[in-house]
Amino acid sequence: MNNDEFPKKIEESAKNLKRLRGNVVHNTLDIEYGISAILTNYYIKTERHSEFLIKSLSDESFNFGLKFRIFQKTFPKESYQGFFEDIRTIMHIRNVLAHAPMMGLNGEILYNKGLRIEIEEAQKLHNEFYKLHTKVLEELNKILNNKGQ
């Protein structure tokens, strides 16, 4: 790679990483909103749904992690083996892609994994996210339609 190609490669990699980040961050909201809808239907009378969503679940302090913990306590039996772990993985991938800096010319990102520093291809995390996203969203819709009423 010559000196003229290097800046173009960095810019191209950065644009691709932004696209991957945006997709994951945006689509994590599907999971969060599904959990919010289930909790609202389960705990709140129909005539108070909007008020509860606006005043409680949409509050910045009521984050995805808190909603997920309440969801687990409300529906402790997993829909399928590994359902809760899949949601945790989705949350982890979202956080990594949202906050990790780009470290390579091919979209590699650098993040802390426990006591180690990891380097991972953003595209690989993106693909893993979407594999789980569809599966989890389908289960949340089943729960919403069956138990959350």
Coordinates of N, CA, C and O in Angstrom, one line a residue:
M1 N 0.9 -1.2 0.0 CA 0.0 0.0 0.0 C 0.9 1.2 0.0 O 1.8 1.4 0.8
N2 N 0.6 2.1 -0.9 CA 1.5 3.3 -1.0 C 0.9 4.4 -0.1 O -0.2 4.3 0.5
N3 N 1.6 5.5 0.0 CA 1.2 6.6 0.9 C -0.1 7.3 0.5 O -0.9 7.8 1.3
D4 N -0.5 7.2 -0.8 CA -1.8 7.8 -1.2 C -2.9 6.9 -0.9 O -4.1 7.4 -0.6
E5 N -2.7 5.6 -0.9 CA -3.8 4.6 -0.6 C -4.1 4.5 0.9 O -5.2 4.2 1.3
F6 N -3.1 4.8 1.8 CA -3.3 4.6 3.2 C -4.4 5.5 3.8 O -5.3 4.9 4.5
P7 N -4.4 6.8 3.6 CA -5.5 7.6 4.1 C -6.9 7.1 3.6 O -7.9 7.1 4.3
K8 N -7.0 6.7 2.3 CA -8.2 6.3 1.8 C -8.7 5.0 2.4 O -9.9 4.8 2.7
K9 N -7.7 4.1 2.7 CA -8.1 2.8 3.4 C -8.6 3.1 4.8 O -9.5 2.5 5.3
I10 N -8.0 4.0 5.5 CA -8.4 4.4 6.9 C -9.8 4.9 6.8 O -10.7 4.6 7.6
E11 N -10.1 5.9 5.9 CA -11.4 6.5 5.8 C -12.5 5.4 5.4 O -13.5 5.4 6.0
E12 N -12.1 4.5 4.5 CA -13.1 3.5 4.1 C -13.4 2.5 5.3 O -14.5 2.2 5.6
S13 N -12.3 2.2 6.1 CA -12.5 1.3 7.2 C -13.4 2.0 8.3 O -14.2 1.4 8.9
A14 N -13.1 3.3 8.5 CA -13.9 4.1 9.5 C -15.3 4.2 9.1 O -16.2 4.0 10.0
K15 N -15.6 4.4 7.8 CA -17.0 4.5 7.4 C -17.7 3.2 7.6 O -18.9 3.1 8.0
N16 N -17.1 2.1 7.2 CA -17.7 0.8 7.4 C -17.9 0.5 8.9 O -19.0 0.0 9.2
L17 N -17.0 0.8 9.7 CA -17.2 0.6 11.2 C -18.4 1.4 11.7 O -19.2 0.9 12.5
K18 N -18.5 2.7 11.2 CA -19.7 3.5 11.6 C -21.0 2.9 11.2 O -22.0 2.9 11.9
R19 N -21.0 2.3 10.0 CA -22.2 1.6 9.5 C -22.6 0.4 10.4 O -23.7 0.2 10.8
L20 N -21.5 -0.4 10.7 CA -21.8 -1.6 11.5 C -22.2 -1.2 12.9 O -23.2 -1.7 13.5
R21 N -21.6 -0.2 13.5 CA -22.0 0.3 14.8 C -23.4 0.8 14.8 O -24.2 0.5 15.7
G22 N -23.7 1.6 13.8 CA -25.1 2.2 13.7 C -26.2 1.1 13.6 O -27.2 1.1 14.3
N23 N -25.9 0.1 12.8 CA -26.8 -1.0 12.7 C -27.1 -1.8 14.0 O -28.2 -2.0 14.4
V24 N -26.0 -2.1 14.7 CA -26.1 -2.8 15.9 C -26.8 -2.0 17.0 O -27.7 -2.4 17.7
V25 N -26.4 -0.7 17.2 CA -26.9 0.1 18.2 C -28.4 0.3 17.9 O -29.3 0.2 18.8
H26 N -28.8 0.6 16.7 CA -30.2 0.8 16.3 C -31.0 -0.4 16.5 O -32.1 -0.4 17.1
N27 N -30.5 -1.6 16.1 CA -31.3 -2.8 16.2 C -31.3 -3.4 17.6 O -32.2 -4.2 17.8
T28 N -30.5 -3.0 18.4 CA -30.6 -3.4 19.8 C -31.8 -2.9 20.5 O -32.4 -3.5 21.4
L29 N -32.2 -1.7 20.0 CA -33.5 -1.1 20.5 C -34.7 -2.0 20.3 O -35.6 -2.0 21.1
D30 N -34.7 -2.8 19.2 CA -35.8 -3.8 19.0 C -36.0 -4.7 20.2 O -37.1 -4.9 20.7
I31 N -34.8 -5.2 20.7 CA -34.8 -6.1 21.8 C -35.3 -5.3 23.1 O -36.1 -5.8 23.9
E32 N -34.7 -4.1 23.3 CA -35.1 -3.4 24.5 C -36.5 -3.0 24.5 O -37.2 -3.1 25.5
Y33 N -37.1 -2.5 23.3 CA -38.5 -2.2 23.3 C -39.4 -3.4 23.4 O -40.5 -3.3 24.0
G34 N -38.9 -4.6 23.0 CA -39.7 -5.8 23.2 C -39.8 -6.1 24.6 O -40.9 -6.4 25.1
I35 N -38.7 -6.0 25.4 CA -38.7 -6.3 26.8 C -39.6 -5.2 27.5 O -40.4 -5.6 28.4
S36 N -39.5 -4.0 27.1 CA -40.3 -2.9 27.7 C -41.8 -3.2 27.5 O -42.6 -3.1 28.4
A37 N -42.2 -3.6 26.3 CA -43.6 -3.9 26.0 C -44.1 -5.1 26.9 O -45.2 -5.0 27.4
I38 N -43.3 -6.1 27.0 CA -43.7 -7.3 27.8 C -43.9 -6.9 29.3 O -44.9 -7.2 29.9
L39 N -42.9 -6.1 29.8 CA -43.0 -5.7 31.2 C -44.2 -4.8 31.4 O -44.9 -4.9 32.4
T40 N -44.5 -3.9 30.5 CA -45.6 -3.0 30.6 C -46.9 -3.8 30.6 O -47.8 -3.6 31.4
N41 N -47.1 -4.7 29.7 CA -48.3 -5.5 29.6 C -48.5 -6.4 30.8 O -49.6 -6.6 31.3
Y42 N -47.4 -6.8 31.4 CA -47.5 -7.7 32.5 C -47.9 -7.0 33.8 O -48.7 -7.5 34.6
Y43 N -47.3 -5.8 34.1 CA -47.4 -5.1 35.3 C -48.4 -4.0 35.4 O -48.9 -3.6 36.4
I44 N -48.8 -3.5 34.2 CA -49.6 -2.2 34.2 C -50.9 -2.5 33.5 O -51.0 -3.1 32.5
K45 N -52.0 -1.9 34.1 CA -53.3 -1.9 33.4 C -53.2 -1.2 32.1 O -52.5 -0.2 31.9
T46 N -54.0 -1.7 31.1 CA -54.0 -1.2 29.8 C -54.1 0.3 29.7 O -53.4 1.0 28.9
E47 N -55.0 0.9 30.4 CA -55.3 2.3 30.3 C -54.1 3.2 30.8 O -54.0 4.4 30.6
R48 N -53.1 2.5 31.5 CA -51.9 3.3 32.0 C -50.6 2.9 31.2 O -49.5 3.4 31.6
H49 N -50.7 2.1 30.2 CA -49.5 1.7 29.4 C -48.6 2.9 29.0 O -47.4 2.9 29.2
S50 N -49.2 3.8 28.3 CA -48.5 4.9 27.7 C -47.8 5.7 28.8 O -46.6 6.1 28.7
E51 N -48.5 6.0 29.8 CA -47.9 6.8 31.0 C -46.7 6.0 31.6 O -45.7 6.6 31.8
F52 N -46.9 4.7 31.8 CA -45.8 3.9 32.4 C -44.6 3.9 31.4 O -43.4 4.1 31.9
L53 N -44.8 3.7 30.2 CA -43.7 3.7 29.2 C -43.0 5.0 29.2 O -41.7 5.1 29.2
I54 N -43.7 6.1 29.2 CA -43.1 7.4 29.1 C -42.4 7.8 30.4 O -41.3 8.3 30.3
K55 N -43.1 7.6 31.5 CA -42.5 8.1 32.8 C -41.5 7.2 33.4 O -40.7 7.6 34.2
S56 N -41.6 5.9 33.1 CA -40.7 5.0 33.8 C -39.7 4.3 32.8 O -38.5 4.6 32.9
L57 N -40.2 3.5 31.9 CA -39.3 2.7 31.1 C -38.5 3.6 30.1 O -37.4 3.1 29.7
S58 N -39.0 4.7 29.7 CA -38.2 5.6 28.8 C -37.3 6.5 29.6 O -36.5 7.3 28.9
D59 N -37.3 6.5 30.9 CA -36.4 7.4 31.7 C -34.9 6.9 31.4 O -34.7 5.7 31.4
E60 N -34.0 7.8 31.3 CA -32.6 7.5 31.1 C -32.0 6.6 32.1 O -31.1 5.9 31.9
S61 N -32.5 6.7 33.4 CA -32.0 5.8 34.4 C -32.5 4.4 34.4 O -31.9 3.5 35.0
F62 N -33.5 4.2 33.6 CA -34.1 2.8 33.5 C -33.5 2.2 32.2 O -34.1 2.0 31.2
N63 N -32.2 1.8 32.4 CA -31.4 1.3 31.2 C -31.8 -0.1 30.8 O -32.5 -0.8 31.5
F64 N -31.2 -0.5 29.7 CA -31.4 -1.9 29.2 C -31.1 -3.0 30.2 O -31.8 -3.9 30.4
G65 N -30.0 -2.8 30.9 CA -29.6 -3.8 31.9 C -30.6 -4.0 33.0 O -30.9 -5.1 33.4
L66 N -31.2 -2.9 33.5 CA -32.2 -2.9 34.5 C -33.5 -3.6 34.0 O -34.0 -4.5 34.7
K67 N -33.9 -3.2 32.8 CA -35.1 -3.8 32.2 C -34.9 -5.3 32.1 O -35.8 -6.1 32.3
F68 N -33.7 -5.7 31.6 CA -33.4 -7.1 31.4 C -33.4 -7.9 32.8 O -34.0 -9.0 32.9
R69 N -32.9 -7.3 33.8 CA -32.9 -8.0 35.2 C -34.3 -8.2 35.6 O -34.7 -9.2 36.2
I70 N -35.2 -7.2 35.5 CA -36.6 -7.3 35.9 C -37.3 -8.3 35.0 O -38.1 -9.1 35.5
F71 N -37.0 -8.3 33.7 CA -37.5 -9.3 32.8 C -37.2 -10.8 33.3 O -38.0 -11.6 33.3
Q72 N -35.9 -11.0 33.6 CA -35.5 -12.3 34.1 C -36.2 -12.7 35.3 O -36.5 -13.9 35.5
K73 N -36.4 -11.8 36.2 CA -37.1 -12.1 37.5 C -38.6 -12.4 37.2 O -39.2 -13.2 37.9
T74 N -39.2 -11.7 36.3 CA -40.6 -11.8 35.9 C -40.9 -13.1 35.2 O -41.9 -13.8 35.4
F75 N -40.0 -13.4 34.3 CA -40.1 -14.6 33.4 C -38.8 -15.5 33.6 O -38.0 -15.5 32.7
P76 N -38.7 -16.1 34.8 CA -37.4 -16.8 35.1 C -37.1 -18.1 34.2 O -36.0 -18.5 34.1
K77 N -38.2 -18.6 33.6 CA -38.0 -19.8 32.8 C -37.7 -19.4 31.4 O -38.5 -18.6 30.8
E78 N -36.5 -19.7 30.9 CA -36.1 -19.3 29.6 C -37.0 -19.9 28.5 O -37.4 -21.1 28.6
S79 N -37.2 -19.1 27.5 CA -38.0 -19.6 26.3 C -37.4 -20.8 25.6 O -38.0 -21.7 25.2
Y80 N -36.1 -20.7 25.5 CA -35.3 -21.7 24.9 C -33.9 -21.7 25.7 O -33.6 -20.7 26.3
Q81 N -33.2 -22.9 25.6 CA -31.9 -23.0 26.3 C -31.0 -21.9 25.8 O -30.8 -21.8 24.6
G82 N -30.5 -21.1 26.7 CA -29.5 -20.0 26.3 C -30.2 -18.7 25.9 O -29.5 -17.8 25.5
F83 N -31.5 -18.6 26.1 CA -32.2 -17.3 25.7 C -31.6 -16.1 26.4 O -31.3 -15.1 25.8
F84 N -31.4 -16.2 27.8 CA -30.9 -15.1 28.5 C -29.4 -14.8 28.1 O -29.0 -13.6 28.1
E85 N -28.7 -15.8 27.9 CA -27.3 -15.6 27.5 C -27.2 -14.9 26.1 O -26.4 -14.1 25.9
D86 N -28.2 -15.3 25.2 CA -28.2 -14.6 23.9 C -28.5 -13.1 24.1 O -27.9 -12.3 23.4
I87 N -29.4 -12.8 25.0 CA -29.6 -11.3 25.2 C -28.4 -10.7 25.8 O -28.0 -9.5 25.4
R88 N -27.7 -11.3 26.8 CA -26.5 -10.8 27.3 C -25.4 -10.6 26.2 O -24.7 -9.5 26.2
T89 N -25.3 -11.5 25.3 CA -24.4 -11.4 24.2 C -24.7 -10.2 23.3 O -23.8 -9.4 22.9
I90 N -26.0 -10.0 23.0 CA -26.5 -8.9 22.2 C -26.1 -7.6 22.9 O -25.5 -6.7 22.3
M91 N -26.3 -7.5 24.2 CA -26.0 -6.3 25.0 C -24.4 -6.1 24.9 O -24.0 -4.9 24.8
H92 N -23.7 -7.1 25.1 CA -22.2 -7.0 25.1 C -21.7 -6.5 23.7 O -20.9 -5.6 23.6
I93 N -22.2 -7.1 22.6 CA -21.8 -6.7 21.3 C -22.2 -5.2 21.0 O -21.4 -4.5 20.5
R94 N -23.3 -4.9 21.5 CA -23.8 -3.5 21.3 C -22.8 -2.5 22.0 O -22.4 -1.5 21.5
N95 N -22.5 -2.9 23.2 CA -21.6 -2.0 24.0 C -20.2 -1.9 23.4 O -19.5 -0.9 23.3
V96 N -19.7 -3.1 23.0 CA -18.3 -3.1 22.3 C -18.3 -2.2 21.1 O -17.5 -1.4 20.9
L97 N -19.3 -2.5 20.2 CA -19.3 -1.7 18.9 C -19.6 -0.2 19.2 O -19.1 0.6 18.4
A98 N -20.4 0.1 20.2 CA -20.7 1.5 20.4 C -19.5 2.3 21.0 O -19.4 3.5 20.8
H99 N -18.6 1.6 21.7 CA -17.6 2.3 22.5 C -16.1 2.0 22.1 O -15.3 2.8 22.4
A100 N -15.9 0.9 21.4 CA -14.5 0.5 21.2 C -13.9 1.3 20.0 O -14.6 1.5 19.0
P101 N -12.7 1.7 20.1 CA -12.0 2.4 19.0 C -11.6 1.5 17.9 O -11.3 0.3 18.2
M102 N -11.5 2.0 16.7 CA -11.0 1.3 15.6 C -9.5 1.2 15.7 O -8.8 2.2 16.0
M103 N -8.9 0.0 15.5 CA -7.4 -0.1 15.7 C -6.7 -0.6 14.4 O -5.5 -0.8 14.4
G104 N -7.5 -1.0 13.4 CA -6.8 -1.6 12.2 C -7.4 -1.1 11.0 O -8.4 -0.4 11.0
L105 N -6.8 -1.4 9.9 CA -7.2 -0.9 8.6 C -8.4 -1.7 8.0 O -9.0 -1.4 7.0
N106 N -8.7 -2.8 8.7 CA -9.8 -3.7 8.2 C -11.0 -3.7 9.2 O -11.7 -4.7 9.2
G107 N -11.1 -2.7 10.0 CA -12.3 -2.6 10.9 C -12.1 -3.3 12.2 O -13.0 -3.6 12.9
E108 N -10.8 -3.6 12.6 CA -10.6 -4.2 13.8 C -10.8 -3.2 15.0 O -10.5 -2.0 14.8
I109 N -11.4 -3.7 16.0 CA -11.6 -2.8 17.2 C -10.9 -3.4 18.4 O -10.7 -4.6 18.5
L110 N -10.7 -2.5 19.4 CA -9.9 -2.9 20.6 C -10.9 -2.7 21.8 O -11.5 -1.6 21.9
Y111 N -11.0 -3.7 22.6 CA -11.8 -3.6 23.8 C -11.3 -4.4 25.0 O -10.6 -5.4 24.7
N112 N -11.8 -4.1 26.2 CA -11.4 -4.9 27.4 C -12.4 -6.0 27.5 O -13.6 -5.9 27.4
K113 N -11.8 -7.2 27.7 CA -12.6 -8.4 28.0 C -12.1 -9.0 29.3 O -11.1 -9.7 29.3
G114 N -12.7 -8.6 30.4 CA -12.2 -9.0 31.7 C -10.9 -8.3 31.9 O -10.8 -7.1 31.9
L115 N -9.9 -9.0 32.2 CA -8.5 -8.5 32.5 C -7.7 -8.4 31.2 O -6.5 -8.1 31.3
R116 N -8.2 -8.9 30.1 CA -7.5 -8.9 28.8 C -8.0 -7.8 27.9 O -9.1 -7.4 27.9
I117 N -7.1 -7.5 27.0 CA -7.5 -6.6 25.9 C -7.7 -7.5 24.7 O -6.8 -8.3 24.4
E118 N -8.8 -7.3 24.0 CA -9.1 -8.1 22.8 C -9.1 -7.2 21.6 O -9.5 -6.1 21.6
I119 N -8.8 -7.8 20.5 CA -8.9 -7.2 19.2 C -9.8 -8.1 18.4 O -9.6 -9.3 18.3
E120 N -10.9 -7.5 17.8 CA -11.9 -8.3 17.1 C -12.3 -7.5 15.8 O -12.3 -6.3 15.8
E121 N -12.6 -8.3 14.8 CA -13.1 -7.6 13.6 C -14.6 -7.2 13.8 O -15.4 -8.0 14.3
A122 N -14.9 -6.0 13.6 CA -16.2 -5.4 13.8 C -17.3 -6.2 12.9 O -18.4 -6.5 13.4
Q123 N -16.9 -6.6 11.8 CA -17.8 -7.4 10.9 C -18.2 -8.7 11.5 O -19.4 -9.1 11.5
K124 N -17.3 -9.4 12.2 CA -17.5 -10.6 12.9 C -18.5 -10.4 14.0 O -19.5 -11.2 14.1
L125 N -18.4 -9.4 14.8 CA -19.3 -9.1 15.9 C -20.7 -8.7 15.3 O -21.7 -9.1 15.8
H126 N -20.7 -8.0 14.2 CA -21.9 -7.6 13.6 C -22.7 -8.8 13.1 O -23.9 -8.9 13.3
N127 N -22.0 -9.8 12.5 CA -22.6 -11.0 12.0 C -23.2 -11.8 13.2 O -24.3 -12.4 13.1
E128 N -22.4 -11.9 14.3 CA -22.9 -12.6 15.5 C -24.1 -12.0 16.1 O -25.1 -12.6 16.5
F129 N -24.1 -10.7 16.1 CA -25.3 -9.9 16.6 C -26.5 -10.3 15.8 O -27.6 -10.6 16.4
Y130 N -26.5 -10.2 14.5 CA -27.7 -10.5 13.7 C -28.1 -11.9 13.7 O -29.3 -12.2 13.6
K131 N -27.2 -12.8 14.0 CA -27.6 -14.2 14.1 C -28.5 -14.4 15.4 O -29.5 -15.0 15.3
L132 N -28.1 -13.7 16.4 CA -28.9 -13.7 17.7 C -30.1 -12.8 17.7 O -31.2 -13.1 18.2
H133 N -30.0 -11.7 17.0 CA -31.1 -10.6 17.0 C -32.4 -11.2 16.6 O -33.4 -11.1 17.2
T134 N -32.4 -11.9 15.4 CA -33.6 -12.4 14.9 C -34.2 -13.5 15.8 O -35.4 -13.5 16.1
K135 N -33.4 -14.4 16.3 CA -33.9 -15.4 17.2 C -34.5 -14.9 18.5 O -35.6 -15.3 18.9
V136 N -33.8 -13.9 19.1 CA -34.3 -13.3 20.4 C -35.6 -12.5 20.1 O -36.5 -12.6 20.9
L137 N -35.6 -11.7 19.0 CA -36.8 -10.9 18.7 C -38.0 -11.8 18.5 O -39.1 -11.4 19.0
E138 N -37.8 -12.9 17.8 CA -39.0 -13.8 17.6 C -39.5 -14.3 18.9 O -40.7 -14.4 19.1
E139 N -38.6 -14.7 19.9 CA -39.0 -15.2 21.2 C -39.7 -14.1 22.0 O -40.7 -14.4 22.6
L140 N -39.2 -12.9 21.9 CA -39.8 -11.8 22.7 C -41.2 -11.5 22.1 O -42.2 -11.3 22.9
N141 N -41.4 -11.6 20.8 CA -42.7 -11.5 20.2 C -43.7 -12.6 20.7 O -44.9 -12.3 21.0
K142 N -43.2 -13.8 20.8 CA -44.0 -14.9 21.3 C -44.4 -14.6 22.7 O -45.6 -14.9 23.1
I143 N -43.5 -14.2 23.6 CA -43.8 -13.9 25.0 C -44.8 -12.8 25.1 O -45.8 -12.9 25.8
L144 N -44.6 -11.7 24.3 CA -45.5 -10.6 24.3 C -46.9 -11.0 23.9 O -47.9 -10.7 24.6
N145 N -47.0 -11.9 22.9 CA -48.4 -12.3 22.5 C -49.0 -13.4 23.4 O -50.2 -13.5 23.4
N146 N -48.2 -14.1 24.2 CA -48.8 -15.1 25.1 C -48.9 -14.7 26.5 O -49.9 -14.8 27.1
K147 N -47.7 -14.3 27.1 CA -47.7 -14.1 28.6 C -47.8 -12.7 29.0 O -48.2 -12.4 30.1
G148 N -47.5 -11.8 28.1 CA -47.4 -10.4 28.5 C -48.7 -9.6 28.6 O -48.7 -8.4 28.5
Q149 N -49.8 -10.4 28.6 CA -51.1 -9.7 28.5 C -51.8 -9.9 29.8 O -51.6 -10.7 30.6

